[in-house]
Amino acid sequence: MSDNIPFELQAEIIKRILPVKSLLRFRSVSKQWKSLIDSSEFITHHALNNKTQPQHLLVRYITGGTEDKYVSIVDDDNFPHHKFSPVVPPTVKLHPLPFMLDCSHGLVCLHGWTRDRVNRKKLVVVWNPLIGKSVGIEIPDPDRAYIVIGFGVCPKTSDPKIIKLSRFFDSKAEAKAEVFRLSSGAWRSVPMNIPFKSLHFQNSQVVIDGVIHWLTYDKITYKLRLYSFDLASEKFGEAVDFPHNLAGGSGRKYGISKINDSLVVLSHHWVVTNLTPKPFCDVWMMLKNGVSKPSFTKLFTVNDVEVDSMIGFRKNGQPIVDRTKTGGYDVELEVYELYSERINGLGIYGSAFMMTSYKESLLLLNHSDSIIHS
């Protein structure tokens, strides 16, 4: 760009360039451009206006029984042919087999225990797979405590946050809710107004529009409920009960996921046909419609899919299926074609697949790979 153009005008032009890969290349044009693109103000501005970035499916899987690998698939018209292996930072490799919690604003959250058997630590890693940056946060984990971890990026400030819900198994002490903000590097307590002691949380969560959602089972009322946490206000939302036509029926197992920016509930059940039981999964979408209590509508049913084998969705709603959940040996990851009911391979072979979807982001660009100790 010509040196005759004032830098302030250059900056306004650069702000209109949304593709992340282009911005990363432009950092080498000049020191001024690099300083601008690396600044917190520019990164936040890009994140808040980052609505049209390509969607990727990030898949974590195991090969050879022990080695975990990652592959990113661009979810576009050429799916699944545009794949690449993201740069995996050392912080991510501290986990032997991390649990992939969710993704928010291009940041993937992994958590689990470190490899050190003598001095093991519970560690959450926030990772930007497109630019290869990550930050690890040690999670205080006292003995005999039940802990739930949540993650998301505040939609107003682009600040990554971790929420920790905890209670002791053998204590009358009150349950606690704490929030970690990456910008401050510190934990702080927030009011907890949910019956945490009576709830069992699923491992998975879903972040939509700056709100974390968890699927829970209330051990006192015997009800399935969705609980939420607003990342901007740092307040819990009202519980959402499942309607009878969704929660009814014995022997069903439930999970939550998302299709684009909508929460979906997975209802796994068995149907006996010709004396042979076959697995099915109903997919229900939560609709808010501007009212306080959301409703649910059934989208479709997927045939011959075992419990927990539906690990995510493409942006067009097609389920991604892992058939190693019961067999345990390496097979090919598959996509289920809704209308033809065909299952096609994705050319990725392994076992114990996990998946999340993310959009390209500059978040963490101005952070060094590090671990924040508790």
Coordinates of C-alpha atoms in Angstrom, one line a residue:
M1 CA 0.0 0.0 0.0
S2 CA 1.4 3.4 -0.9
D3 CA 3.4 5.3 1.7
N4 CA 1.5 8.4 0.5
I5 CA -1.6 7.1 2.2
P6 CA -1.9 8.2 5.8
F7 CA -1.5 5.3 8.2
E8 CA -4.9 6.1 9.9
L9 CA -6.5 5.5 6.5
Q10 CA -4.5 2.3 6.0
A11 CA -5.7 1.1 9.3
E12 CA -9.3 1.7 8.4
I13 CA -8.8 -0.3 5.2
I14 CA -7.1 -3.2 7.0
K15 CA -10.0 -3.4 9.5
R16 CA -12.3 -4.2 6.6
I17 CA -10.1 -7.2 5.6
L18 CA -11.8 -10.1 7.4
P19 CA -10.0 -13.3 6.2
V20 CA -7.6 -14.4 9.0
K21 CA -5.0 -15.9 6.8
S22 CA -4.8 -12.7 4.8
L23 CA -4.3 -10.6 8.0
L24 CA -1.6 -13.0 9.2
R25 CA 0.3 -12.5 5.9
F26 CA -0.1 -8.7 6.1
R27 CA 1.8 -8.7 9.4
S28 CA 5.0 -9.0 7.4
V29 CA 4.3 -5.9 5.2
S30 CA 5.7 -3.5 7.8
K31 CA 6.3 -3.0 11.5
Q32 CA 3.3 -0.6 11.7
W33 CA 1.0 -3.2 10.1
K34 CA 2.2 -5.9 12.4
S35 CA 1.8 -3.7 15.5
L36 CA -1.7 -2.8 14.4
I37 CA -2.9 -6.4 13.7
D38 CA -1.3 -7.7 16.9
S39 CA -2.9 -5.1 19.1
S40 CA -5.7 -6.0 21.5
E41 CA -8.0 -3.4 20.0
F42 CA -7.6 -4.7 16.5
I43 CA -8.1 -8.4 17.6
T44 CA -11.2 -7.5 19.6
H45 CA -12.6 -5.4 16.7
H46 CA -12.1 -8.4 14.3
A47 CA -13.7 -10.9 16.8
L48 CA -16.8 -8.7 17.3
N49 CA -17.2 -8.3 13.5
N50 CA -16.2 -11.9 12.6
K51 CA -19.6 -13.1 11.2
T52 CA -18.7 -14.5 7.8
Q53 CA -15.5 -16.5 8.4
P54 CA -15.4 -20.1 7.0
Q55 CA -16.5 -22.8 9.3
H56 CA -14.1 -25.7 10.1
L57 CA -14.7 -29.0 11.8
L58 CA -11.9 -29.8 14.2
V59 CA -11.5 -33.6 14.8
R60 CA -9.5 -35.2 17.6
Y61 CA -8.9 -38.9 17.3
I62 CA -6.5 -41.7 18.2
T63 CA -4.4 -43.9 15.9
G64 CA -2.5 -47.0 16.8
G65 CA -4.4 -47.2 20.1
T66 CA -2.5 -44.4 21.9
E67 CA -1.4 -41.5 19.7
D68 CA -3.9 -38.6 19.5
K69 CA -4.1 -36.5 16.4
Y70 CA -6.0 -33.5 15.1
V71 CA -7.3 -32.6 11.6
S72 CA -9.3 -29.6 10.5
I73 CA -11.8 -29.9 7.7
V74 CA -13.2 -26.8 5.9
D75 CA -17.0 -27.1 5.9
D76 CA -17.7 -25.7 2.5
D77 CA -19.0 -26.9 -0.9
N78 CA -15.9 -29.0 -1.4
F79 CA -16.4 -30.9 1.9
P80 CA -14.5 -33.0 2.9
H81 CA -11.6 -32.5 0.5
H82 CA -10.0 -29.4 2.1
K83 CA -8.2 -30.8 5.2
F84 CA -5.1 -29.7 7.1
S85 CA -3.3 -30.7 10.2
P86 CA -3.2 -27.7 12.6
V87 CA -0.1 -26.8 14.6
V88 CA -0.5 -28.4 18.0
P89 CA 1.3 -26.4 20.6
P90 CA 3.2 -28.0 23.5
T91 CA 0.5 -26.9 25.9
V92 CA -2.0 -29.1 24.1
K93 CA 0.4 -32.0 24.1
L94 CA 0.5 -31.9 28.0
H95 CA -2.8 -33.8 27.9
P96 CA -2.5 -37.5 27.1
L97 CA -6.1 -37.8 25.9
P98 CA -7.9 -34.4 26.4
F99 CA -11.6 -34.0 26.5
M100 CA -12.7 -31.5 23.8
L101 CA -15.3 -29.4 25.6
D102 CA -16.5 -26.8 23.1
C103 CA -15.5 -23.9 20.8
S104 CA -16.3 -20.2 21.1
H105 CA -15.1 -17.4 18.7
G106 CA -12.5 -19.7 17.1
L107 CA -11.1 -20.9 20.4
V108 CA -11.2 -24.6 21.3
C109 CA -11.3 -25.6 24.9
L110 CA -9.6 -28.9 26.0
H111 CA -9.4 -30.2 29.5
G112 CA -8.1 -33.2 31.4
W113 CA -5.1 -34.3 33.5
T114 CA -1.5 -33.6 32.7
R115 CA 0.8 -36.5 31.8
D116 CA 2.9 -36.2 35.0
R117 CA 1.9 -39.1 37.1
V118 CA 3.7 -37.9 40.2
N119 CA 2.4 -34.3 40.2
R120 CA -0.7 -34.5 38.0
K121 CA -2.6 -31.3 37.5
K122 CA -6.1 -30.6 36.1
L123 CA -5.5 -28.4 33.2
V124 CA -7.7 -26.4 30.8
V125 CA -6.2 -25.4 27.5
V126 CA -7.6 -22.7 25.3
W127 CA -6.3 -23.2 21.8
N128 CA -6.7 -21.3 18.5
P129 CA -6.1 -24.1 16.0
L130 CA -5.8 -21.8 13.0
I131 CA -2.9 -19.7 14.3
G132 CA -1.4 -22.4 16.6
K133 CA -1.5 -20.3 19.8
S134 CA -2.7 -21.7 23.2
V135 CA -2.9 -20.8 26.9
G136 CA -3.1 -23.4 29.7
I137 CA -4.9 -22.7 32.9
E138 CA -4.4 -24.9 36.0
I139 CA -7.7 -25.7 37.7
P140 CA -7.6 -25.9 41.5
D141 CA -8.9 -29.4 42.2
P142 CA -9.2 -30.3 45.9
D143 CA -9.7 -33.9 47.0
R144 CA -13.2 -35.3 47.1
A145 CA -14.7 -32.5 45.1
Y146 CA -17.2 -32.6 42.2
I147 CA -16.2 -30.0 39.6
V148 CA -17.9 -28.9 36.4
I149 CA -16.0 -26.8 33.9
G150 CA -17.5 -24.4 31.4
F151 CA -15.9 -22.3 28.7
G152 CA -16.8 -19.4 26.3
V153 CA -15.8 -16.1 25.0
C154 CA -17.6 -13.0 26.2
P155 CA -19.5 -11.6 23.1
K156 CA -19.1 -8.0 24.3
T157 CA -15.4 -7.9 25.1
S158 CA -14.0 -11.0 23.3
D159 CA -12.4 -12.1 26.7
P160 CA -12.1 -15.9 27.0
K161 CA -13.7 -17.1 30.3
I162 CA -13.7 -20.3 32.2
I163 CA -16.4 -21.1 34.8
K164 CA -15.8 -23.6 37.5
L165 CA -18.7 -25.1 39.6
S166 CA -17.6 -27.1 42.6
R167 CA -18.9 -28.8 45.7
F168 CA -17.4 -31.3 48.2
F169 CA -18.9 -34.8 48.4
D170 CA -18.7 -35.1 52.2
S171 CA -19.2 -31.5 53.3
K172 CA -22.1 -29.2 54.2
A173 CA -20.2 -26.3 52.7
E174 CA -22.1 -24.3 50.0
A175 CA -21.3 -25.0 46.4
K176 CA -19.2 -22.4 44.7
A177 CA -19.2 -20.8 41.2
E178 CA -15.9 -19.1 40.1
V179 CA -15.0 -17.3 36.8
F180 CA -11.6 -17.0 35.3
R181 CA -11.0 -14.2 32.9
L182 CA -8.0 -14.5 30.6
S183 CA -7.6 -10.7 30.6
S184 CA -7.0 -10.6 34.3
G185 CA -5.4 -14.0 34.8
A186 CA -7.4 -14.5 38.0
W187 CA -10.4 -16.3 39.5
R188 CA -13.3 -14.5 41.1
S189 CA -16.5 -15.8 42.8
V190 CA -19.9 -15.2 41.3
P191 CA -23.3 -15.9 42.9
M192 CA -24.7 -19.4 42.3
N193 CA -28.5 -19.5 42.2
I194 CA -28.9 -23.1 40.9
P195 CA -29.4 -26.3 43.0
F196 CA -26.0 -27.5 42.1
K197 CA -25.9 -30.1 44.9
S198 CA -28.8 -32.0 43.5
L199 CA -27.6 -31.9 39.8
H200 CA -25.6 -34.3 37.7
F201 CA -24.0 -32.5 34.8
Q202 CA -23.2 -34.1 31.5
N203 CA -19.6 -33.7 30.4
S204 CA -20.6 -31.7 27.3
Q205 CA -21.7 -28.1 26.9
V206 CA -22.9 -25.8 24.1
V207 CA -22.1 -22.1 23.7
I208 CA -24.5 -20.1 21.7
D209 CA -24.7 -16.3 21.5
G210 CA -22.5 -15.9 24.5
V211 CA -24.4 -18.3 26.7
I212 CA -23.1 -21.6 28.0
H213 CA -25.7 -24.4 28.2
W214 CA -25.4 -27.6 30.2
L215 CA -27.7 -30.7 30.2
T216 CA -28.4 -31.9 33.8
Y217 CA -30.3 -34.5 35.6
D218 CA -31.9 -33.4 38.9
K219 CA -31.6 -36.3 41.4
I220 CA -34.4 -34.9 43.6
T221 CA -37.1 -34.1 41.0
Y222 CA -35.9 -36.8 38.5
K223 CA -36.1 -34.3 35.7
L224 CA -33.8 -33.5 32.8
R225 CA -33.1 -29.7 32.7
L226 CA -31.0 -27.3 30.8
Y227 CA -29.1 -24.7 32.8
S228 CA -27.3 -21.8 31.4
F229 CA -24.7 -19.1 32.2
D230 CA -24.4 -15.7 30.5
L231 CA -20.8 -14.9 29.8
A232 CA -21.4 -11.1 29.6
S233 CA -23.5 -10.7 32.8
E234 CA -21.9 -13.7 34.5
K235 CA -25.3 -14.8 35.8
F236 CA -27.1 -18.1 35.6
G237 CA -30.3 -18.3 33.6
E238 CA -33.6 -20.0 34.6
A239 CA -33.8 -23.8 34.2
V240 CA -35.5 -25.1 31.0
D241 CA -37.5 -28.4 31.5
F242 CA -37.8 -30.8 28.6
P243 CA -41.4 -31.2 27.3
H244 CA -43.1 -34.5 27.8
N245 CA -42.9 -35.5 24.2
L246 CA -39.1 -35.1 24.3
A247 CA -38.4 -36.4 27.8
G248 CA -41.0 -39.2 27.8
G249 CA -40.1 -42.9 27.5
S250 CA -37.9 -45.1 29.5
G251 CA -34.5 -46.3 28.5
R252 CA -33.6 -43.1 26.5
K253 CA -30.3 -41.4 26.7
Y254 CA -29.8 -37.8 26.0
G255 CA -27.1 -35.4 24.8
I256 CA -26.8 -31.8 23.5
S257 CA -24.9 -30.4 20.5
K258 CA -25.4 -27.5 18.1
I259 CA -26.2 -27.0 14.5
N260 CA -24.8 -23.6 13.4
D261 CA -26.0 -21.3 16.2
S262 CA -28.9 -23.4 17.5
L263 CA -28.9 -25.9 20.4
V264 CA -30.1 -29.4 19.6
V265 CA -31.0 -32.3 21.9
L266 CA -30.1 -35.8 20.9
S267 CA -32.6 -38.5 22.1
H268 CA -31.2 -42.0 21.7
H269 CA -33.5 -45.0 21.9
W270 CA -34.1 -48.5 20.6
V271 CA -36.9 -49.7 18.4
V272 CA -37.7 -53.4 17.9
T273 CA -38.3 -54.4 14.3
N274 CA -39.0 -58.0 13.4
L275 CA -37.8 -59.0 16.9
T276 CA -34.5 -57.2 16.3
P277 CA -33.7 -54.1 18.4
K278 CA -32.2 -51.2 16.3
P279 CA -30.8 -47.9 17.6
F280 CA -32.3 -44.6 16.6
C281 CA -31.5 -41.0 17.4
D282 CA -34.1 -38.2 17.4
V283 CA -32.7 -34.7 16.9
W284 CA -34.7 -31.8 18.4
M285 CA -33.9 -28.1 18.0
M286 CA -34.5 -25.6 20.8
L287 CA -36.4 -22.5 19.6
K288 CA -36.6 -19.3 21.6
N289 CA -39.0 -17.3 19.4
G290 CA -38.5 -14.2 21.6
V291 CA -40.3 -15.8 24.6
S292 CA -38.9 -16.6 28.1
K293 CA -39.5 -20.3 27.9
P294 CA -38.1 -21.9 24.7
S295 CA -39.9 -24.7 22.8
F296 CA -38.5 -27.7 21.0
T297 CA -39.2 -29.0 17.5
K298 CA -38.1 -32.4 16.1
L299 CA -35.9 -32.0 13.1
F300 CA -35.2 -35.6 12.0
T301 CA -34.4 -39.1 13.1
V302 CA -31.2 -40.9 12.2
N303 CA -31.4 -44.7 11.9
D304 CA -28.9 -47.3 13.1
V305 CA -26.8 -44.9 15.2
E306 CA -25.5 -46.1 18.5
V307 CA -25.5 -44.0 21.7
D308 CA -22.8 -41.4 21.8
S309 CA -21.7 -42.1 18.2
M310 CA -23.1 -38.9 16.8
I311 CA -20.2 -36.5 17.6
G312 CA -21.3 -33.3 15.8
F313 CA -22.9 -31.8 12.8
R314 CA -22.0 -30.0 9.6
K315 CA -23.4 -26.5 9.2
N316 CA -26.0 -28.0 6.8
G317 CA -27.2 -30.3 9.6
Q318 CA -25.6 -33.5 8.4
P319 CA -24.5 -35.6 11.4
I320 CA -20.9 -36.7 11.8
V321 CA -20.8 -40.4 13.0
D322 CA -18.1 -42.3 14.9
R323 CA -18.8 -46.1 14.8
T324 CA -15.9 -47.0 17.0
K325 CA -17.8 -46.2 20.2
T326 CA -18.7 -49.8 20.6
G327 CA -16.0 -51.6 18.6
G328 CA -12.9 -49.8 19.8
Y329 CA -10.8 -50.5 16.7
D330 CA -9.8 -48.0 14.0
V331 CA -12.4 -47.2 11.4
E332 CA -13.3 -44.4 9.1
L333 CA -15.1 -41.3 10.4
E334 CA -18.4 -40.9 8.5
V335 CA -21.0 -38.3 7.5
Y336 CA -24.7 -39.2 7.4
E337 CA -26.6 -38.0 4.3
L338 CA -30.0 -37.0 5.7
Y339 CA -32.2 -37.3 2.6
S340 CA -30.6 -40.4 1.0
E341 CA -29.8 -42.0 4.4
R342 CA -26.4 -43.0 3.0
I343 CA -23.3 -42.9 5.1
N344 CA -20.1 -41.7 3.4
G345 CA -16.5 -41.9 4.7
L346 CA -14.4 -38.8 5.3
G347 CA -11.0 -40.3 4.8
I348 CA -10.0 -40.1 8.4
Y349 CA -9.2 -43.4 10.1
G350 CA -8.8 -43.9 13.9
S351 CA -10.9 -44.4 17.0
A352 CA -12.3 -42.4 19.9
F353 CA -13.2 -39.4 17.7
M354 CA -14.3 -36.1 19.2
M355 CA -15.3 -33.0 17.2
T356 CA -16.2 -29.4 17.5
S357 CA -16.8 -26.7 14.9
Y358 CA -15.0 -23.3 14.8
K359 CA -14.7 -20.2 12.8
E360 CA -11.4 -18.5 11.9
S361 CA -10.3 -16.0 14.6
L362 CA -7.3 -13.8 15.6
L363 CA -7.9 -14.4 19.3
L364 CA -4.7 -15.3 21.3
L365 CA -2.5 -13.8 18.5
N366 CA -1.0 -11.4 21.0
H367 CA -0.5 -14.1 23.7
S368 CA 2.6 -16.3 24.1
D369 CA 2.1 -20.0 24.7
S370 CA 2.1 -20.3 28.4
I371 CA 0.5 -22.0 31.5
I372 CA -1.2 -19.9 34.2
H373 CA -0.6 -21.6 37.5
S374 CA -3.3 -21.6 40.2

